[in-house]
Coordinates of N, CA and C in Angstrom, one line a residue:
M1 N -14.9 21.6 6.2 CA -14.1 21.1 5.1 C -13.2 20.0 5.7
T2 N -13.0 18.9 4.9 CA -12.2 17.8 5.3 C -10.8 18.1 5.2
D3 N -10.0 17.3 5.9 CA -8.5 17.4 5.8 C -8.1 16.8 4.5
W4 N -6.9 17.1 4.1 CA -6.3 16.5 2.9 C -6.0 15.1 3.1
V5 N -6.2 14.3 2.1 CA -6.0 12.8 2.1 C -4.7 12.5 1.3
R6 N -3.8 11.7 1.9 CA -2.6 11.3 1.2 C -3.0 10.3 0.1
V7 N -2.6 10.5 -1.1 CA -2.8 9.6 -2.2 C -1.7 8.7 -2.4
C8 N -0.5 9.2 -2.7 CA 0.7 8.4 -3.0 C 1.9 9.4 -3.2
T9 N 3.0 8.8 -3.4 CA 4.2 9.7 -3.8 C 4.1 9.9 -5.3
T10 N 4.8 10.9 -5.8 CA 4.8 11.2 -7.2 C 5.5 10.1 -8.0
A11 N 6.4 9.4 -7.3 CA 7.1 8.3 -8.0 C 6.2 7.1 -8.1
E12 N 5.1 7.0 -7.4 CA 4.2 5.9 -7.4 C 3.1 6.1 -8.5
L13 N 3.0 7.3 -9.0 CA 1.9 7.7 -10.0 C 2.6 8.4 -11.2
L14 N 3.0 7.6 -12.1 CA 3.7 8.2 -13.3 C 2.8 8.7 -14.3
P15 N 3.2 9.5 -15.2 CA 2.4 10.0 -16.3 C 1.6 8.9 -17.0
G16 N 0.3 9.1 -17.2 CA -0.5 8.1 -17.8 C -1.1 7.1 -16.8
E17 N -0.8 7.2 -15.6 CA -1.3 6.2 -14.6 C -2.4 6.9 -13.7
S18 N -3.1 6.0 -13.0 CA -4.2 6.5 -12.2 C -4.3 5.6 -10.9
T19 N -4.9 6.2 -9.9 CA -5.1 5.4 -8.6 C -6.3 6.0 -8.0
V20 N -6.8 5.3 -6.9 CA -8.0 5.7 -6.2 C -7.6 6.0 -4.7
A21 N -8.1 7.1 -4.2 CA -7.9 7.4 -2.8 C -9.3 7.6 -2.2
W22 N -9.4 7.5 -0.9 CA -10.7 7.6 -0.2 C -10.7 8.7 0.8
D23 N -11.7 9.6 0.7 CA -11.9 10.6 1.7 C -13.3 10.3 2.3
G24 N -13.2 9.6 3.5 CA -14.4 9.2 4.1 C -15.1 8.1 3.2
D25 N -16.3 8.4 2.8 CA -17.1 7.5 1.9 C -16.9 7.8 0.4
T26 N -16.1 8.8 0.1 CA -16.0 9.2 -1.3 C -14.7 8.6 -1.9
A27 N -14.9 7.9 -3.0 CA -13.8 7.4 -3.8 C -13.4 8.5 -4.7
I28 N -12.1 8.8 -4.7 CA -11.5 9.8 -5.6 C -10.5 9.2 -6.5
L29 N -10.8 9.4 -7.8 CA -9.8 8.9 -8.9 C -8.8 10.0 -9.1
V30 N -7.5 9.7 -9.0 CA -6.4 10.6 -9.2 C -5.6 10.1 -10.4
V31 N -5.4 11.0 -11.3 CA -4.6 10.6 -12.5 C -3.5 11.6 -12.7
N32 N -2.4 11.1 -13.4 CA -1.3 11.9 -13.7 C -1.3 12.1 -15.2
F33 N -1.7 13.3 -15.7 CA -1.7 13.6 -17.1 C -0.6 14.5 -17.4
E34 N 0.4 14.0 -18.1 CA 1.6 14.7 -18.5 C 2.3 15.5 -17.3
G35 N 2.3 14.8 -16.1 CA 3.0 15.4 -15.0 C 2.1 16.3 -14.1
D36 N 0.8 16.5 -14.6 CA -0.1 17.3 -13.8 C -1.1 16.3 -13.2
Y37 N -1.4 16.5 -11.9 CA -2.3 15.6 -11.2 C -3.7 16.1 -11.1
H38 N -4.7 15.3 -11.4 CA -6.1 15.7 -11.4 C -6.9 14.7 -10.6
A39 N -7.9 15.2 -9.9 CA -8.7 14.3 -9.1 C -10.2 14.6 -9.4
M40 N -11.0 13.5 -9.4 CA -12.4 13.6 -9.7 C -13.1 12.4 -8.9
E41 N -14.4 12.6 -8.7 CA -15.1 11.5 -8.0 C -15.0 10.3 -8.9
D42 N -14.8 9.1 -8.3 CA -14.7 7.9 -9.0 C -16.1 7.3 -9.2
R43 N -16.9 8.1 -9.9 CA -18.3 7.7 -10.1 C -18.8 8.3 -11.4
C44 N -19.2 7.5 -12.3 CA -19.8 8.0 -13.6 C -21.1 8.7 -13.3
S45 N -21.3 9.9 -13.9 CA -22.4 10.7 -13.6 C -23.7 10.1 -14.3
H46 N -23.5 9.2 -15.2 CA -24.6 8.6 -15.9 C -25.2 7.5 -15.1
E47 N -24.4 6.6 -14.7 CA -24.8 5.4 -13.9 C -23.8 5.3 -12.8
D48 N -24.3 5.1 -11.6 CA -23.4 5.0 -10.4 C -22.4 3.8 -10.6
F49 N -21.3 4.0 -11.3 CA -20.3 3.0 -11.5 C -18.9 3.6 -11.4
E50 N -18.0 2.9 -10.9 CA -16.6 3.4 -10.7 C -15.9 3.6 -12.0
L51 N -15.4 4.9 -12.2 CA -14.7 5.2 -13.4 C -13.3 4.5 -13.4
S52 N -12.8 4.2 -12.3 CA -11.5 3.6 -12.2 C -11.4 2.2 -12.8
A53 N -12.6 1.6 -13.0 CA -12.6 0.3 -13.7 C -12.4 0.5 -15.2
G54 N -12.5 1.7 -15.7 CA -12.2 2.0 -17.1 C -10.7 2.3 -17.3
R55 N -10.5 2.6 -18.6 CA -9.1 2.9 -19.0 C -8.9 4.4 -19.1
F56 N -7.8 4.9 -18.4 CA -7.4 6.3 -18.5 C -6.6 6.4 -19.8
N57 N -7.0 7.3 -20.7 CA -6.2 7.5 -21.9 C -5.3 8.7 -21.7
G58 N -4.0 8.4 -21.5 CA -3.0 9.4 -21.3 C -2.7 10.3 -22.5
A59 N -3.2 9.9 -23.7 CA -3.0 10.7 -24.9 C -3.9 11.9 -25.0
D60 N -5.1 11.7 -24.5 CA -6.1 12.8 -24.6 C -6.8 13.2 -23.3
A61 N -6.3 12.7 -22.2 CA -6.7 13.1 -20.8 C -8.2 12.7 -20.6
T62 N -8.6 11.5 -21.1 CA -10.0 11.0 -20.8 C -10.0 9.7 -20.1
I63 N -11.1 9.5 -19.5 CA -11.4 8.2 -18.9 C -12.8 7.7 -19.4
E64 N -12.8 6.5 -19.7 CA -14.1 5.9 -20.3 C -14.7 5.0 -19.3
C65 N -16.0 5.2 -19.0 CA -16.7 4.2 -18.1 C -16.9 2.9 -18.9
V66 N -16.6 1.8 -18.3 CA -16.7 0.5 -19.0 C -18.2 0.1 -19.0
L67 N -19.0 0.7 -18.3 CA -20.4 0.2 -18.2 C -21.2 0.6 -19.5
H68 N -21.1 1.8 -19.9 CA -21.9 2.2 -21.1 C -21.1 3.1 -22.1
G69 N -19.8 3.3 -21.8 CA -18.9 4.0 -22.8 C -18.9 5.5 -22.6
A70 N -19.5 6.1 -21.6 CA -19.4 7.5 -21.4 C -17.9 7.9 -21.1
K71 N -17.5 9.1 -21.7 CA -16.1 9.5 -21.5 C -16.1 10.9 -20.8
F72 N -15.1 11.1 -20.0 CA -14.9 12.3 -19.2 C -13.5 12.8 -19.4
D73 N -13.4 14.2 -19.4 CA -12.1 14.8 -19.4 C -11.6 14.9 -18.0
V74 N -10.5 14.3 -17.7 CA -10.0 14.3 -16.3 C -9.5 15.7 -15.8
R75 N -9.3 16.6 -16.7 CA -8.8 17.9 -16.3 C -9.9 18.8 -15.7
D76 N -11.2 18.6 -16.2 CA -12.3 19.4 -15.7 C -13.5 18.6 -15.3
G77 N -13.5 17.3 -15.5 CA -14.6 16.5 -15.2 C -15.8 16.5 -16.2
A78 N -15.6 17.2 -17.3 CA -16.7 17.4 -18.3 C -17.0 16.0 -19.0
A79 N -18.3 15.8 -19.1 CA -18.8 14.7 -19.9 C -18.6 15.0 -21.4
L80 N -18.0 14.0 -22.1 CA -17.6 14.3 -23.5 C -18.6 13.6 -24.5
C81 N -19.4 12.6 -24.0 CA -20.3 11.9 -25.0 C -21.4 11.3 -24.2
A82 N -22.4 11.0 -24.9 CA -23.6 10.2 -24.3 C -23.1 8.8 -24.0
P83 N -23.7 8.2 -23.0 CA -24.9 8.6 -22.3 C -24.8 9.6 -21.1
A84 N -23.6 10.0 -20.9 CA -23.4 11.0 -19.8 C -23.5 12.4 -20.3
Y85 N -24.3 13.2 -19.5 CA -24.5 14.6 -19.9 C -24.0 15.6 -18.8
E86 N -23.9 15.0 -17.6 CA -23.5 15.8 -16.4 C -22.0 15.6 -16.1
P87 N -21.3 16.6 -15.7 CA -19.8 16.4 -15.4 C -19.7 15.6 -14.1
V88 N -18.5 15.1 -13.9 CA -18.1 14.4 -12.7 C -17.5 15.5 -11.7
P89 N -17.8 15.5 -10.4 CA -17.2 16.5 -9.5 C -15.7 16.3 -9.5
K90 N -15.0 17.5 -9.6 CA -13.6 17.6 -9.5 C -13.2 18.0 -8.1
F91 N -11.9 17.6 -7.7 CA -11.4 17.9 -6.4 C -10.0 18.5 -6.5
P92 N -9.7 19.3 -5.5 CA -8.3 19.9 -5.5 C -7.2 18.8 -5.3
V93 N -6.1 19.1 -5.9 CA -4.9 18.3 -5.7 C -3.7 19.2 -5.3
K94 N -2.9 18.8 -4.4 CA -1.7 19.5 -4.1 C -0.5 18.5 -4.0
V95 N 0.7 18.9 -4.4 CA 1.9 18.1 -4.2 C 2.8 18.8 -3.3
E96 N 3.2 18.1 -2.2 CA 4.1 18.7 -1.3 C 5.2 17.7 -0.9
D97 N 6.4 18.0 -1.1 CA 7.5 17.2 -0.8 C 7.4 15.8 -1.4
G98 N 7.0 15.8 -2.7 CA 6.9 14.6 -3.5 C 5.7 13.7 -3.1
V99 N 4.7 14.2 -2.4 CA 3.5 13.5 -2.0 C 2.3 14.1 -2.6
V100 N 1.4 13.3 -3.2 CA 0.2 13.8 -3.8 C -0.9 13.8 -2.8
W101 N -1.7 14.9 -2.7 CA -2.8 15.0 -1.7 C -4.1 15.4 -2.4
T102 N -5.2 15.0 -1.9 CA -6.5 15.5 -2.5 C -7.5 15.5 -1.3
R103 N -8.7 16.0 -1.6 CA -9.8 16.0 -0.6 C -11.1 16.3 -1.3
D104 N -12.2 15.8 -0.7 CA -13.5 16.1 -1.2 C -13.9 17.4 -0.5
D105 N -13.9 18.5 -1.3 CA -14.1 19.8 -0.8 C -15.5 20.3 -1.0
R106 N -16.4 19.4 -1.2 CA -17.8 19.8 -1.4 C -18.5 20.2 -0.1

């Protein structure tokens, strides 16, 4: 299993905001939804395209892929509409001393 990767401080990722961290070759999208941090692979399960290019909707915890409009729930990675049917892999997040950490634990 890989080591934890530092994402940012909690002050740098406010509610409704997102950022991308890298664990080796894996891009990880990290979002702050109402003060809870969630991490998922920064790759649409329908078409290999970065989800971070889309808009994170802080009102309903979704991110939409700009390529074909697939939406995902950032809390569990679930695909919410076509053309995506497979979830996006989720990753653990921890906050220690005001710093957000994640890792690709596959």
